[in-house]
Amino acid sequence: MFHAFLIKYGEIGIKGKNRYLFEDALVKQIRHALKKVEGEFNVRKEQGRIFVESEGLFDFEEVVEALQRVFGIVGICPVLKVNDEGFDQLSQEVIDYMARVYPDGEHTFKVNARRARKNYPKNSMELNADLGERILEAFPNMSVDVHHPEITLNVEIREKIYIYSKIIPGPGGMPVGTNGKAMLLLSGGIDSPVAGYMIAKRGVKIDAVYFHAPPYTSERAKQKVVDLARLVSKYSGPIVLHIVNFTDIQLYIYDKCPHDELTIIMRRYMMRIAEHIAKETGCLGLITGESIGQVASQTMQSLAATNEVCTLPVFRPVIGFDKQEIVDVSLKIDTYETSIQPYEDCCTIFVAKHPVTKPNIKVIKRSEEKLQEEIDEMVKKAIDTAETLWVE
């Protein structure tokens, strides 16, 4: 029945003279999302509207599912597209549409016509009244309610005529790629994939870095992170995943530094390495899944200590969330079941029994001085030998 989808967007509509840039980015993201869907699709802009059309057969549910992962879309409207063969034929198409979509025939409705093609013989108000009259004649149990209708029947008069009444919610946000690129510190936990998803929703392109510590972390732990990156990429688009071997650095810190400071010092070196890779790859910030007070390394003092080594901004979108709120988002984006698989990451393997919760930056720096030049060589080696994967 449906030959096309009308795509509704939100914030893009207030972008003024730059609006076309955001529309073009949204069209690009829609095309990318539909590449994996069986069928041939034409995505185009027309007078402030974006249409997805297919001349052949396609799986309706599969297309809707793909579009619901494209940031920037607030509504997906399945559209009946018909030729202009006069008002009587249009009225019959509208009646057929209502009969198929609302077979019980007992609803309140209003007609919302939009005449984008000004040479059509009836104006919008006339279309509203005349189509409403035809619907009432065909469905005696229906009634008009212009203030709170159960059905709003939209009819758009363009080169073709588009009829729709249902709006399937989209994810909202901004099209990926319209707000620069940032580097996600991706672990195997619940929080960091959610953080990546939330920043991508604001139009930021995501790359990621994962710190691997073989043989203390297994290949299965590494694969778990790759799987998480793939799940996030369904929303963010392809992710370049940098896998850094962190074993030597962790063992050296473990050997040279007070054990209650291990977590903070290791975290500081992770941030240094992530920032180096971020700058090399054109990222404008770092993203972490930290939430205030959730663990020892996420107290205000600990966050200040890790921030101190960075010159790029650090974005923490779940900073004010409690654990259940983060879990709720992970369930929504389908990362939760992967995140809870029992494969440890390097942060949990080398955790201290009694980590410091209120680190003093001066004390931490004195401890780092014991690492001397050897740590710089290890960091350079870790960066130079990082594995890079393209994940989508």
Short mmCIF file of C-alpha atoms in Angstrom, two decimals:
data_model
loop_
_atom_site.label_atom_id
_atom_site.label_comp_id
_atom_site.label_asym_id
_atom_site.label_seq_id
_atom_site.Cartn_x
_atom_site.Cartn_y
_atom_site.Cartn_z
CA MET A 1 0.00 0.00 0.00
CA PHE A 2 2.75 2.47 0.93
CA HIS A 3 5.13 3.59 -1.80
CA ALA A 4 7.10 6.13 0.18
CA PHE A 5 7.96 7.63 3.55
CA LEU A 6 7.85 11.29 4.44
CA ILE A 7 10.65 12.07 6.88
CA LYS A 8 9.97 14.72 9.53
CA TYR A 9 12.83 16.50 11.28
CA GLY A 10 12.91 18.76 14.33
CA GLU A 11 15.80 21.06 15.22
CA ILE A 12 17.02 21.20 11.62
CA GLY A 13 14.01 23.36 10.78
CA ILE A 14 15.36 26.30 12.81
CA LYS A 15 18.87 26.34 11.33
CA GLY A 16 18.27 29.35 9.09
CA LYS A 17 20.60 29.78 6.13
CA ASN A 18 22.59 26.67 7.10
CA ARG A 19 19.52 24.46 7.09
CA TYR A 20 20.39 22.89 3.74
CA LEU A 21 23.69 21.57 5.18
CA PHE A 22 21.82 19.68 7.90
CA GLU A 23 19.22 18.42 5.41
CA ASP A 24 21.98 17.15 3.12
CA ALA A 25 23.66 15.40 6.07
CA LEU A 26 20.35 13.78 7.02
CA VAL A 27 19.80 12.58 3.44
CA LYS A 28 23.31 11.10 3.46
CA GLN A 29 22.68 9.27 6.75
CA ILE A 30 19.33 7.92 5.51
CA ARG A 31 20.97 6.55 2.35
CA HIS A 32 23.68 4.91 4.44
CA ALA A 33 21.11 3.32 6.78
CA LEU A 34 19.11 1.91 3.86
CA LYS A 35 22.14 0.32 2.16
CA LYS A 36 21.68 -2.80 4.28
CA VAL A 37 17.95 -3.01 3.54
CA GLU A 38 16.79 -5.10 0.60
CA GLY A 39 15.33 -2.94 -2.16
CA GLU A 40 16.15 0.15 -4.20
CA PHE A 41 15.42 3.48 -2.53
CA ASN A 42 15.46 7.06 -3.75
CA VAL A 43 16.06 9.63 -1.00
CA ARG A 44 15.41 13.22 -2.04
CA LYS A 45 14.62 16.70 -0.78
CA GLU A 46 11.63 18.63 -2.04
CA GLN A 47 10.46 22.02 -0.74
CA GLY A 48 11.34 21.51 2.90
CA ARG A 49 10.46 17.83 2.87
CA ILE A 50 12.57 14.67 2.67
CA PHE A 51 11.06 11.65 0.93
CA VAL A 52 12.20 8.03 0.83
CA GLU A 53 10.64 6.30 -2.15
CA SER A 54 10.83 2.81 -3.64
CA GLU A 55 9.46 1.66 -6.97
CA GLY A 56 9.81 -2.01 -6.09
CA LEU A 57 8.93 -4.30 -3.21
CA PHE A 58 10.49 -3.79 0.21
CA ASP A 59 10.09 -5.02 3.77
CA PHE A 60 8.11 -2.29 5.54
CA GLU A 61 9.21 -3.22 9.07
CA GLU A 62 12.87 -3.47 8.05
CA VAL A 63 12.82 -0.02 6.45
CA VAL A 64 11.14 1.55 9.49
CA GLU A 65 13.65 -0.12 11.82
CA ALA A 66 16.56 1.27 9.78
CA LEU A 67 15.09 4.79 9.72
CA GLN A 68 14.47 4.69 13.48
CA ARG A 69 18.26 4.54 13.95
CA VAL A 70 18.96 7.72 11.94
CA PHE A 71 19.57 10.71 14.20
CA GLY A 72 17.79 13.84 13.03
CA ILE A 73 14.52 12.07 12.22
CA VAL A 74 11.66 12.84 14.60
CA GLY A 75 8.87 11.22 12.57
CA ILE A 76 8.51 8.58 9.85
CA CYS A 77 5.26 8.86 7.90
CA PRO A 78 4.24 5.95 5.65
CA VAL A 79 2.82 7.66 2.57
CA LEU A 80 0.41 6.64 -0.18
CA LYS A 81 1.62 8.36 -3.36
CA VAL A 82 -0.94 8.89 -6.14
CA ASN A 83 -1.10 10.69 -9.46
CA ASP A 84 -3.20 13.84 -9.85
CA GLU A 85 -6.22 12.65 -11.86
CA GLY A 86 -8.74 15.17 -10.58
CA PHE A 87 -10.54 15.76 -7.31
CA ASP A 88 -13.02 12.89 -7.69
CA GLN A 89 -10.21 10.39 -8.12
CA LEU A 90 -8.33 11.93 -5.17
CA SER A 91 -11.47 11.59 -3.02
CA GLN A 92 -11.73 7.91 -3.92
CA GLU A 93 -8.05 7.35 -3.08
CA VAL A 94 -8.59 9.03 0.31
CA ILE A 95 -11.67 6.90 1.04
CA ASP A 96 -9.79 3.71 0.06
CA TYR A 97 -6.89 4.76 2.29
CA MET A 98 -9.16 5.35 5.29
CA ALA A 99 -10.95 2.04 4.74
CA ARG A 100 -7.68 0.08 4.72
CA VAL A 101 -5.90 1.86 7.57
CA TYR A 102 -8.96 2.32 9.82
CA PRO A 103 -11.31 -0.57 8.90
CA ASP A 104 -13.60 -0.12 11.91
CA GLY A 105 -14.67 3.30 10.57
CA GLU A 106 -15.37 4.79 13.99
CA HIS A 107 -13.00 7.66 14.73
CA THR A 108 -12.92 11.42 14.97
CA PHE A 109 -10.80 13.03 12.28
CA LYS A 110 -9.74 16.18 10.55
CA VAL A 111 -8.22 16.77 7.13
CA ASN A 112 -5.00 18.77 6.94
CA ALA A 113 -4.36 19.61 3.29
CA ARG A 114 -1.25 21.41 2.06
CA ARG A 115 -1.19 22.78 -1.48
CA ALA A 116 2.50 23.08 -2.37
CA ARG A 117 1.55 23.20 -6.08
CA LYS A 118 -0.35 26.47 -6.37
CA ASN A 119 -1.99 25.70 -9.75
CA TYR A 120 -4.19 23.03 -8.16
CA PRO A 121 -7.82 24.18 -8.63
CA LYS A 122 -8.77 23.95 -4.93
CA ASN A 123 -6.95 25.78 -2.14
CA SER A 124 -6.06 24.15 1.18
CA MET A 125 -9.23 25.25 3.00
CA GLU A 126 -11.45 23.98 0.21
CA LEU A 127 -9.62 20.67 0.15
CA ASN A 128 -10.07 20.30 3.90
CA ALA A 129 -13.83 20.90 3.68
CA ASP A 130 -14.52 18.91 0.51
CA LEU A 131 -12.42 15.86 1.43
CA GLY A 132 -13.92 15.89 4.92
CA GLU A 133 -17.41 15.86 3.38
CA ARG A 134 -16.55 12.87 1.17
CA ILE A 135 -15.14 10.95 4.16
CA LEU A 136 -18.30 11.60 6.20
CA GLU A 137 -20.45 10.36 3.32
CA ALA A 138 -18.38 7.15 3.06
CA PHE A 139 -18.11 6.52 6.83
CA PRO A 140 -21.30 7.58 8.63
CA ASN A 141 -19.88 6.58 12.05
CA MET A 142 -16.96 8.97 11.76
CA SER A 143 -17.13 12.58 12.91
CA VAL A 144 -15.04 15.71 12.52
CA ASP A 145 -13.05 17.09 15.46
CA VAL A 146 -10.69 19.89 14.43
CA HIS A 147 -9.25 20.39 17.94
CA HIS A 148 -8.50 16.89 19.27
CA PRO A 149 -9.00 14.40 16.43
CA GLU A 150 -8.04 10.74 16.75
CA ILE A 151 -6.91 10.85 13.10
CA THR A 152 -5.24 13.72 11.28
CA LEU A 153 -5.37 12.92 7.58
CA ASN A 154 -2.60 14.81 5.77
CA VAL A 155 -2.88 15.43 2.04
CA GLU A 156 0.03 17.16 0.29
CA ILE A 157 -0.48 18.38 -3.26
CA ARG A 158 2.83 18.34 -5.13
CA GLU A 159 3.78 16.95 -8.56
CA LYS A 160 2.37 13.78 -7.06
CA ILE A 161 -0.19 13.72 -4.24
CA TYR A 162 0.88 12.29 -0.87
CA ILE A 163 -1.63 10.90 1.65
CA TYR A 164 -0.65 9.93 5.20
CA SER A 165 -2.01 9.88 8.74
CA LYS A 166 0.39 7.86 10.87
CA ILE A 167 3.65 9.19 12.32
CA ILE A 168 6.12 6.60 13.62
CA PRO A 169 8.52 8.20 16.16
CA GLY A 170 12.17 8.63 15.13
CA PRO A 171 15.18 8.94 17.45
CA GLY A 172 15.42 12.75 17.24
CA GLY A 173 18.76 14.50 17.64
CA MET A 174 20.97 15.85 14.88
CA PRO A 175 22.40 14.10 11.78
CA VAL A 176 25.75 12.45 12.50
CA GLY A 177 28.63 14.44 11.04
CA THR A 178 27.14 17.91 11.55
CA ASN A 179 28.98 18.59 14.82
CA GLY A 180 32.54 17.36 14.37
CA LYS A 181 34.19 14.18 15.62
CA ALA A 182 35.12 12.89 19.08
CA MET A 183 37.00 9.90 20.54
CA LEU A 184 35.06 7.50 22.79
CA LEU A 185 36.94 5.58 25.48
CA LEU A 186 35.07 2.32 24.94
CA SER A 187 35.28 -0.39 27.60
CA GLY A 188 33.33 -3.61 27.86
CA GLY A 189 30.92 -2.13 30.40
CA ILE A 190 27.39 -0.74 30.24
CA ASP A 191 28.20 2.98 30.48
CA SER A 192 30.58 3.84 27.63
CA PRO A 193 28.43 2.53 24.72
CA VAL A 194 25.54 4.60 26.10
CA ALA A 195 27.81 7.66 26.29
CA GLY A 196 28.86 7.17 22.66
CA TYR A 197 25.24 6.82 21.55
CA MET A 198 24.22 9.99 23.38
CA ILE A 199 26.99 12.14 21.91
CA ALA A 200 26.38 10.72 18.42
CA LYS A 201 22.73 11.74 18.84
CA ARG A 202 23.90 15.35 18.92
CA GLY A 203 25.45 15.00 15.46
CA VAL A 204 29.00 14.04 16.50
CA LYS A 205 30.93 11.47 14.47
CA ILE A 206 32.36 8.80 16.80
CA ASP A 207 35.73 7.04 16.79
CA ALA A 208 36.71 4.80 19.71
CA VAL A 209 39.74 3.55 21.63
CA TYR A 210 39.85 0.34 23.67
CA PHE A 211 42.63 -0.58 26.11
CA HIS A 212 43.48 -4.28 25.88
CA ALA A 213 45.70 -6.06 28.42
CA PRO A 214 46.62 -9.55 27.20
CA PRO A 215 47.01 -12.11 28.70
CA TYR A 216 45.06 -10.61 31.61
CA THR A 217 42.17 -9.79 29.28
CA SER A 218 41.14 -12.42 26.76
CA GLU A 219 40.51 -12.24 23.02
CA ARG A 220 36.87 -12.75 23.91
CA ALA A 221 36.95 -9.53 25.96
CA LYS A 222 38.35 -7.74 22.92
CA GLN A 223 35.67 -9.25 20.67
CA LYS A 224 33.02 -8.11 23.15
CA VAL A 225 34.17 -4.50 22.68
CA VAL A 226 34.17 -4.91 18.89
CA ASP A 227 30.60 -6.20 19.18
CA LEU A 228 29.63 -3.19 21.29
CA ALA A 229 31.19 -0.83 18.75
CA ARG A 230 29.17 -2.55 16.01
CA LEU A 231 25.93 -2.08 17.97
CA VAL A 232 26.67 1.62 18.56
CA SER A 233 27.59 2.03 14.87
CA LYS A 234 24.00 1.15 13.91
CA TYR A 235 23.19 4.64 15.18
CA SER A 236 26.46 6.53 14.80
CA GLY A 237 27.59 5.17 11.45
CA PRO A 238 30.95 3.39 10.94
CA ILE A 239 33.38 3.57 13.89
CA VAL A 240 37.17 3.48 13.63
CA LEU A 241 38.18 1.41 16.68
CA HIS A 242 41.76 1.79 17.97
CA ILE A 243 42.84 -1.18 20.14
CA VAL A 244 45.77 -0.25 22.38
CA ASN A 245 47.91 -2.89 24.13
CA PHE A 246 48.08 -1.54 27.68
CA THR A 247 49.66 -4.51 29.49
CA ASP A 248 53.23 -3.23 29.87
CA ILE A 249 52.06 0.18 31.07
CA GLN A 250 49.73 -1.34 33.65
CA LEU A 251 52.35 -3.75 35.00
CA TYR A 252 54.93 -0.97 35.24
CA ILE A 253 52.53 1.32 37.11
CA TYR A 254 51.57 -1.60 39.35
CA ASP A 255 55.24 -2.16 40.17
CA LYS A 256 56.25 1.48 40.73
CA CYS A 257 53.25 3.31 42.23
CA PRO A 258 51.24 3.07 45.47
CA HIS A 259 48.45 0.55 44.95
CA ASP A 260 45.72 2.83 46.26
CA GLU A 261 46.59 5.23 43.40
CA LEU A 262 46.70 2.58 40.64
CA THR A 263 43.26 3.28 39.23
CA ILE A 264 43.78 7.04 38.96
CA ILE A 265 47.28 6.81 37.47
CA MET A 266 46.24 4.15 34.95
CA ARG A 267 43.23 6.24 34.05
CA ARG A 268 45.43 9.31 33.53
CA TYR A 269 47.62 7.37 31.10
CA MET A 270 44.59 6.09 29.26
CA MET A 271 43.42 9.68 28.84
CA ARG A 272 46.87 10.76 27.61
CA ILE A 273 46.95 7.98 25.00
CA ALA A 274 43.32 8.52 23.93
CA GLU A 275 43.94 12.24 23.53
CA HIS A 276 47.07 11.64 21.44
CA ILE A 277 45.15 9.35 19.07
CA ALA A 278 42.21 11.79 19.06
CA LYS A 279 44.40 14.69 17.98
CA GLU A 280 46.12 12.56 15.32
CA THR A 281 42.74 11.62 13.83
CA GLY A 282 41.07 15.04 13.90
CA CYS A 283 38.84 14.54 16.94
CA LEU A 284 37.75 17.61 18.88
CA GLY A 285 37.11 15.97 22.24
CA LEU A 286 37.05 12.79 24.33
CA ILE A 287 33.93 10.92 25.47
CA THR A 288 33.71 8.77 28.60
CA GLY A 289 30.90 6.90 30.34
CA GLU A 290 31.70 8.25 33.79
CA SER A 291 28.90 8.96 36.28
CA ILE A 292 29.62 10.94 39.46
CA GLY A 293 30.23 8.71 42.47
CA GLN A 294 29.55 5.41 40.73
CA VAL A 295 33.03 4.02 41.51
CA ALA A 296 36.23 5.31 43.17
CA SER A 297 37.63 6.71 39.91
CA GLN A 298 34.45 8.74 39.36
CA THR A 299 34.35 10.96 42.42
CA MET A 300 34.66 14.69 41.75
CA GLN A 301 38.28 14.63 42.94
CA SER A 302 39.10 11.63 40.76
CA LEU A 303 37.49 13.17 37.68
CA ALA A 304 39.48 16.36 38.28
CA ALA A 305 42.68 14.29 38.50
CA THR A 306 42.04 12.53 35.18
CA ASN A 307 40.91 15.75 33.49
CA GLU A 308 44.15 17.44 34.51
CA VAL A 309 46.19 15.58 31.87
CA CYS A 310 43.89 16.57 28.97
CA THR A 311 43.87 19.64 26.79
CA LEU A 312 40.87 18.50 24.72
CA PRO A 313 37.41 18.81 26.31
CA VAL A 314 36.08 15.64 27.93
CA PHE A 315 32.39 14.98 27.35
CA ARG A 316 30.57 12.86 29.94
CA PRO A 317 26.93 12.62 28.82
CA VAL A 318 25.85 10.21 31.58
CA ILE A 319 27.56 12.17 34.37
CA GLY A 320 24.29 12.84 36.23
CA PHE A 321 22.60 9.50 35.52
CA ASP A 322 22.15 6.79 38.11
CA LYS A 323 22.91 3.21 37.08
CA GLN A 324 19.32 2.27 36.28
CA GLU A 325 18.94 5.24 33.94
CA ILE A 326 22.07 4.15 32.07
CA VAL A 327 20.81 0.55 31.95
CA ASP A 328 17.49 1.76 30.52
CA VAL A 329 19.26 3.45 27.60
CA SER A 330 21.51 0.40 27.03
CA LEU A 331 18.39 -1.78 26.80
CA LYS A 332 16.85 0.66 24.34
CA ILE A 333 19.90 0.58 22.02
CA ASP A 334 20.44 -3.18 22.48
CA THR A 335 23.92 -3.03 24.05
CA TYR A 336 22.99 -4.27 27.53
CA GLU A 337 23.14 -8.04 26.90
CA THR A 338 26.57 -7.70 25.28
CA SER A 339 27.87 -5.41 28.03
CA ILE A 340 27.03 -7.87 30.82
CA GLN A 341 28.89 -10.78 29.24
CA PRO A 342 31.45 -11.98 31.85
CA TYR A 343 34.67 -10.94 30.08
CA GLU A 344 36.82 -8.56 32.13
CA ASP A 345 38.43 -5.42 30.77
CA CYS A 346 41.77 -3.99 31.89
CA CYS A 347 40.14 -1.54 34.33
CA THR A 348 38.67 -4.34 36.44
CA ILE A 349 41.68 -6.69 36.27
CA PHE A 350 44.11 -4.29 37.96
CA VAL A 351 41.74 -2.61 40.39
CA ALA A 352 43.15 -1.85 43.84
CA LYS A 353 41.53 -3.33 46.95
CA HIS A 354 41.24 0.09 48.60
CA PRO A 355 41.49 2.77 45.89
CA VAL A 356 41.87 6.38 46.88
CA THR A 357 38.58 8.24 46.42
CA LYS A 358 39.85 11.80 46.96
CA PRO A 359 43.19 11.89 45.15
CA ASN A 360 45.45 14.91 45.55
CA ILE A 361 46.83 15.89 42.14
CA LYS A 362 50.20 16.95 43.61
CA VAL A 363 50.58 13.56 45.31
CA ILE A 364 49.58 11.75 42.11
CA LYS A 365 52.15 13.71 40.10
CA ARG A 366 54.89 12.82 42.61
CA SER A 367 53.99 9.16 42.20
CA GLU A 368 54.12 9.49 38.41
CA GLU A 369 57.65 10.93 38.66
CA LYS A 370 58.81 7.46 39.78
CA LEU A 371 57.84 6.15 36.34
CA GLN A 372 60.52 8.30 34.67
CA GLU A 373 61.44 7.92 30.99
CA GLU A 374 60.50 4.24 30.71
CA ILE A 375 56.78 5.06 30.80
CA ASP A 376 57.15 7.50 27.90
CA GLU A 377 58.72 4.77 25.77
CA MET A 378 55.93 2.38 26.72
CA VAL A 379 53.28 4.95 25.82
CA LYS A 380 54.95 5.59 22.45
CA LYS A 381 55.11 1.85 21.74
CA ALA A 382 51.46 1.39 22.73
CA ILE A 383 50.40 4.15 20.34
CA ASP A 384 52.64 2.95 17.50
CA THR A 385 51.43 -0.66 17.77
CA ALA A 386 47.72 0.10 18.20
CA GLU A 387 45.46 -2.05 16.04
CA THR A 388 42.87 -0.18 13.97
CA LEU A 389 39.55 -1.73 12.97
CA TRP A 390 36.75 -0.36 10.78
CA VAL A 391 33.52 -1.37 12.51
CA GLU A 392 29.99 -1.10 11.08
#
